[in-house]
GROMACS .gro file of C-alpha atoms in nm:
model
  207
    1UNK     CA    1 -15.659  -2.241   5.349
    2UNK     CA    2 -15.461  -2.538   5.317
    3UNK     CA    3 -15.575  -2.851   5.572
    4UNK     CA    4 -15.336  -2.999   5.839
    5UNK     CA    5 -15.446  -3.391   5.827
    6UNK     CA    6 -15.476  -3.613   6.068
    7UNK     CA    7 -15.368  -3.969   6.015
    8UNK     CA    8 -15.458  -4.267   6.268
    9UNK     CA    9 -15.192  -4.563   6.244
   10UNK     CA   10 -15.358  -4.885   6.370
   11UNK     CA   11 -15.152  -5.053   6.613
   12UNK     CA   12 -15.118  -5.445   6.527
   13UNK     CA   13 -15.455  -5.532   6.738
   14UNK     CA   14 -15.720  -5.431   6.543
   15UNK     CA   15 -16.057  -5.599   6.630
   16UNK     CA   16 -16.451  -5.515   6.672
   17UNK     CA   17 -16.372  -5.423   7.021
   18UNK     CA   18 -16.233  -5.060   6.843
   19UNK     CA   19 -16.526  -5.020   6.649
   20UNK     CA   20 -16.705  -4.772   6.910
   21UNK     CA   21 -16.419  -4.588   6.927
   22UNK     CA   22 -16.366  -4.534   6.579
   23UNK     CA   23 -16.744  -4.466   6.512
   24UNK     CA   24 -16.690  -4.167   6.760
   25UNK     CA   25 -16.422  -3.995   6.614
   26UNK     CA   26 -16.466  -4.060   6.261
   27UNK     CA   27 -16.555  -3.724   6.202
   28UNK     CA   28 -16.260  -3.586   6.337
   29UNK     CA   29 -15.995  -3.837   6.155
   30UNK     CA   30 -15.864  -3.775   5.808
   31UNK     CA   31 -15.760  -4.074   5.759
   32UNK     CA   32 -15.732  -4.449   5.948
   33UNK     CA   33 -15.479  -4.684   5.829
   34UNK     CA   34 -15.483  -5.027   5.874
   35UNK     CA   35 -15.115  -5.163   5.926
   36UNK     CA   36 -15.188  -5.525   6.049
   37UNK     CA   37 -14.869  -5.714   5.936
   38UNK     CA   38 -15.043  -6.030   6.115
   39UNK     CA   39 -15.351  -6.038   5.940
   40UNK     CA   40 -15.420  -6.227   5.632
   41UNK     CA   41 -15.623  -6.063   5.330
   42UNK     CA   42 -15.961  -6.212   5.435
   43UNK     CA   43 -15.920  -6.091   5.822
   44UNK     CA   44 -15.834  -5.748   5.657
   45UNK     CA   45 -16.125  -5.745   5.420
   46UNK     CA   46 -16.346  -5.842   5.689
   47UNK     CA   47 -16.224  -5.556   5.948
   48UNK     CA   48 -16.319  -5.341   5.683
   49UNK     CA   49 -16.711  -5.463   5.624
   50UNK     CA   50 -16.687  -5.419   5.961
   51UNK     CA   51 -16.592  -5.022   5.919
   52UNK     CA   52 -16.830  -5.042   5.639
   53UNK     CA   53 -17.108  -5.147   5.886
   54UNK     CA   54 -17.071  -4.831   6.153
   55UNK     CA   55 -17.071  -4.571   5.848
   56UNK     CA   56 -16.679  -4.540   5.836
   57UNK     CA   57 -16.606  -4.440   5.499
   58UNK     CA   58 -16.383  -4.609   5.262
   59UNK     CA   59 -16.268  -4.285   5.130
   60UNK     CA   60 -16.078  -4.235   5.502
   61UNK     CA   61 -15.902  -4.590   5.484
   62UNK     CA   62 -15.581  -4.653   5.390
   63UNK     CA   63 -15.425  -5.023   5.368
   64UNK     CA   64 -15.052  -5.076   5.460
   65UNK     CA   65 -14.896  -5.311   5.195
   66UNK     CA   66 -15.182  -5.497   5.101
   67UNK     CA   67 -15.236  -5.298   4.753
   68UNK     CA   68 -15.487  -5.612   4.639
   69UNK     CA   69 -15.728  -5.535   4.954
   70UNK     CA   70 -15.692  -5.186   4.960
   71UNK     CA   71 -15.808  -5.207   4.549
   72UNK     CA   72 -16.088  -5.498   4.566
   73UNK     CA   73 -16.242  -5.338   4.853
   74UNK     CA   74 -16.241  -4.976   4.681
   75UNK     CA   75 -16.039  -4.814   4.976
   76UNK     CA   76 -15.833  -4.475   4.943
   77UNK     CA   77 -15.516  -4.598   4.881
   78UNK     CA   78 -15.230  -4.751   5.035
   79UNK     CA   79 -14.913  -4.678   5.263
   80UNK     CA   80 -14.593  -4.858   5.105
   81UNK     CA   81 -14.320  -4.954   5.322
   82UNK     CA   82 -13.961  -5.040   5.231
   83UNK     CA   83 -14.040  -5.423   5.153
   84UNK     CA   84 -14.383  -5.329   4.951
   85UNK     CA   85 -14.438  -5.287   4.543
   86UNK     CA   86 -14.225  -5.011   4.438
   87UNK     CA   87 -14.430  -4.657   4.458
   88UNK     CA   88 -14.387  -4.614   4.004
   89UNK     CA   89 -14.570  -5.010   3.943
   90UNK     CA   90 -14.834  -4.900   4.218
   91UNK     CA   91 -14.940  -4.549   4.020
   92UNK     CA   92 -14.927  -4.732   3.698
   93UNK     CA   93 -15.121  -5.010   3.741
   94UNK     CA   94 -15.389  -4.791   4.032
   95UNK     CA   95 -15.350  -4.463   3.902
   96UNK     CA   96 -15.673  -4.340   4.112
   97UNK     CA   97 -15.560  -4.541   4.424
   98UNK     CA   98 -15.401  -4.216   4.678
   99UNK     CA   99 -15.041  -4.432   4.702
  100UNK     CA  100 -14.828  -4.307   5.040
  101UNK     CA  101 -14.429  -4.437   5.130
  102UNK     CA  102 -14.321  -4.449   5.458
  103UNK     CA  103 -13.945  -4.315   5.440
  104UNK     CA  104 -13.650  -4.254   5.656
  105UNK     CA  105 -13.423  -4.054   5.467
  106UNK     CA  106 -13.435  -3.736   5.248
  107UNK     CA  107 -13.245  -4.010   4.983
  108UNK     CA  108 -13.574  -4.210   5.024
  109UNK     CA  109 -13.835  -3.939   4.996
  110UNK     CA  110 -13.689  -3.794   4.681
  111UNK     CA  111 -13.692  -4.139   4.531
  112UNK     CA  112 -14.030  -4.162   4.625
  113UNK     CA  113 -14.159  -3.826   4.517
  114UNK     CA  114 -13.989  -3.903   4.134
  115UNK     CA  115 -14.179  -4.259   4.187
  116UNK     CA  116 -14.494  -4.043   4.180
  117UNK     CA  117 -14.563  -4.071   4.591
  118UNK     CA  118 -14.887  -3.887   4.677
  119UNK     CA  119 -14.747  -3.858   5.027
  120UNK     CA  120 -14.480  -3.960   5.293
  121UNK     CA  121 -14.454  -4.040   5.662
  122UNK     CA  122 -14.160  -3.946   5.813
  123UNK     CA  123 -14.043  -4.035   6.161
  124UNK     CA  124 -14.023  -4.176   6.439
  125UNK     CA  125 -13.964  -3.756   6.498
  126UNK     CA  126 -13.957  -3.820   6.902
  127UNK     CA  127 -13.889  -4.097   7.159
  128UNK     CA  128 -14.171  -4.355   7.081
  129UNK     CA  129 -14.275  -4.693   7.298
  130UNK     CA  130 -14.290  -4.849   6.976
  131UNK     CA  131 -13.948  -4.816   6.888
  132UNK     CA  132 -13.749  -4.790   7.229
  133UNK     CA  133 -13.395  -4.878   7.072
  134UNK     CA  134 -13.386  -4.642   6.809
  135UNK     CA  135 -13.266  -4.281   6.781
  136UNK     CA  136 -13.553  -4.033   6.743
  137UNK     CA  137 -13.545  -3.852   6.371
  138UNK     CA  138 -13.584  -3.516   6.590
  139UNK     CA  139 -13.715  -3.166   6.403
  140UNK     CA  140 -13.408  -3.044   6.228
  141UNK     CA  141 -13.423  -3.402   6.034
  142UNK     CA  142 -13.768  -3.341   5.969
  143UNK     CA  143 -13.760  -2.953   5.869
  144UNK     CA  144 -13.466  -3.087   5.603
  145UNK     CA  145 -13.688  -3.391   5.504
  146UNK     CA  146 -13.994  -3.137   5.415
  147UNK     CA  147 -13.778  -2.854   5.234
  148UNK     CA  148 -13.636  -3.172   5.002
  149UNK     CA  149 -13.927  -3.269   4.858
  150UNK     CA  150 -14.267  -3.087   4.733
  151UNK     CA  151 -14.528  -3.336   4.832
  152UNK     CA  152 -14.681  -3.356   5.167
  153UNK     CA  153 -14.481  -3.528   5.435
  154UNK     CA  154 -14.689  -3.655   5.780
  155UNK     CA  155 -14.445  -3.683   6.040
  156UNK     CA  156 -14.533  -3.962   6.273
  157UNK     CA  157 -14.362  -4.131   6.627
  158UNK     CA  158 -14.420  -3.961   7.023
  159UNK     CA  159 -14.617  -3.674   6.840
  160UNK     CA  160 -14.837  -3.521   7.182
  161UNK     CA  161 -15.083  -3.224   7.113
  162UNK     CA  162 -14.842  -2.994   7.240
  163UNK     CA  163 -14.515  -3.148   7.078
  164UNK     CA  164 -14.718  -3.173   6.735
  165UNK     CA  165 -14.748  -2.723   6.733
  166UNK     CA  166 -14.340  -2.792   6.710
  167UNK     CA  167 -14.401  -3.006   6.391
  168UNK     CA  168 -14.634  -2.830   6.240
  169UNK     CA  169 -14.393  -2.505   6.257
  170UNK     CA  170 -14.163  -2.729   6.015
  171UNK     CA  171 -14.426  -2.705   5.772
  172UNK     CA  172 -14.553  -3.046   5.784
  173UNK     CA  173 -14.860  -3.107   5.588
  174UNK     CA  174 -15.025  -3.317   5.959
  175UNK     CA  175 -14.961  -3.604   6.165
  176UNK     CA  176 -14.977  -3.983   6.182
  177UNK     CA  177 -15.113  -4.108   6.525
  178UNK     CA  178 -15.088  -4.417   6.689
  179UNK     CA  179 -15.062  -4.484   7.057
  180UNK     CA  180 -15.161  -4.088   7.154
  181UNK     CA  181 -15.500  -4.187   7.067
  182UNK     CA  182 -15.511  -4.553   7.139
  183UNK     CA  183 -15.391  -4.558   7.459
  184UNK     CA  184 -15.554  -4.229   7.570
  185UNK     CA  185 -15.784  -4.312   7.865
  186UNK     CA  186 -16.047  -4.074   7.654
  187UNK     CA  187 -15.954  -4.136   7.266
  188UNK     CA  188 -16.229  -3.919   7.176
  189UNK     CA  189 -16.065  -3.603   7.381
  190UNK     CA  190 -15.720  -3.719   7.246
  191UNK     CA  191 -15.821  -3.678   6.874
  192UNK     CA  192 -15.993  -3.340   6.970
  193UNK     CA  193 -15.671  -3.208   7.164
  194UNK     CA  194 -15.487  -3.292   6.817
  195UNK     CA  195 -15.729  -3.190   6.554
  196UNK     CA  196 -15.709  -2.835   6.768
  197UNK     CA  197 -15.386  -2.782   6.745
  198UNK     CA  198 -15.432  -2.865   6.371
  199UNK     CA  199 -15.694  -2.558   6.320
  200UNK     CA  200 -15.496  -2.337   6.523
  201UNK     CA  201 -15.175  -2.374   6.269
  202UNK     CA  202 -15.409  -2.311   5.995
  203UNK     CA  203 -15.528  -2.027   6.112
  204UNK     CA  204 -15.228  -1.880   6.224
  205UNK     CA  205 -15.053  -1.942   5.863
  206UNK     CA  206 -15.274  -1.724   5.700
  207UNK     CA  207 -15.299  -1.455   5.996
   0.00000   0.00000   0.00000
């Protein structure tokens, strides 16, 4: 069966104080990536000791931009935005770093995918607090977005447990979280309701 991931997008504030939280629902995370634009190299390093000292493992972390932390500190890989190292230098110089682009066009994902992308995010899909003055990607962008290319694409932005069965009918390979687990008054029942709905469209593919 293939897996539906589940990607959790840190949200600018990372600190200790998320450390419980994360500790709970490690297990049910596929990945946690740390996109703090504010943070210098030795604040990042040492939020990730700190992951390293509740048991989160480094195999689950993924560094936006910072391709220097993300390799001295033997994470995953790294998500690559439109300003980062180009997705070709990354792979050649870290071939066994997992190397992801964040795109916004099918333009940009097939550039990526020739680049030698592992993976892409896609969105924002739906209406998102984060980005309240731009027009959602919607489903129909998405479902052309994922027949383009033949690497996994994560859709991300306003994804809800229910509104995340409608992106996983576009054949999306999972989702990239942010404030639906955050800001959930119970994160630990927010990643549940969304790693559900991820087993259920397994299941049903191969019904």
């Amino acid at each position: 069966m293939i897996e539906k991931h589940l990607h959790l997008i840190s949200n600018g504030n990372f600190s200790n104080q998320h450390l419980p939280i994360l500790k709970e629902i490690q297990h049910d995370i596929d990945f946690l990536h740390i996109r703090e634009k504010e943070k210098t190299a030795k604040q990042l390093m040492d939020s990730i000791n700190s992951l390293i000292g509740i048991g989160f493992p480094l195999s689950k972390i993924i560094i936006n931009d910072r391709i220097d932390v993300a390799y001295m500190m033997r994470c995953a890989g790294v998500q690559l935005a439109y300003h980062s190292a180009c997705v070709s230098a990354v792979k050649k110089h870290f071939p066994s770093m997992l190397c992801g682009k964040s795109v916004h066009s099918v333009k940009e994902a097939k550039r990526a995918e020739e680049e030698g992308a592992d993976f892409l995010l896609y969105g924002h899909i739906f209406a998102s607090n984060s980005k309240p003055n731009q027009v959602p990607k919607g489903l129909i962008a998405l479902n052309r977005l994922i027949d383009s290319v033949a690497i996994p694409v994560y859709a991300i932005g306003g994804i809800t447990p229910a509104l995340a069965r409608d992106i996983l009918k576009c054949n999306a390979s999972g989702i990239a979280i942010m404030s639906g687990i955050w800001e959930a008054a119970q994160p630990l029942q927010a990643v549940k309701a969304y790693r559900k709905v991820l087993k259920e469209a397994r299941r049903d593919r191969y019904e």
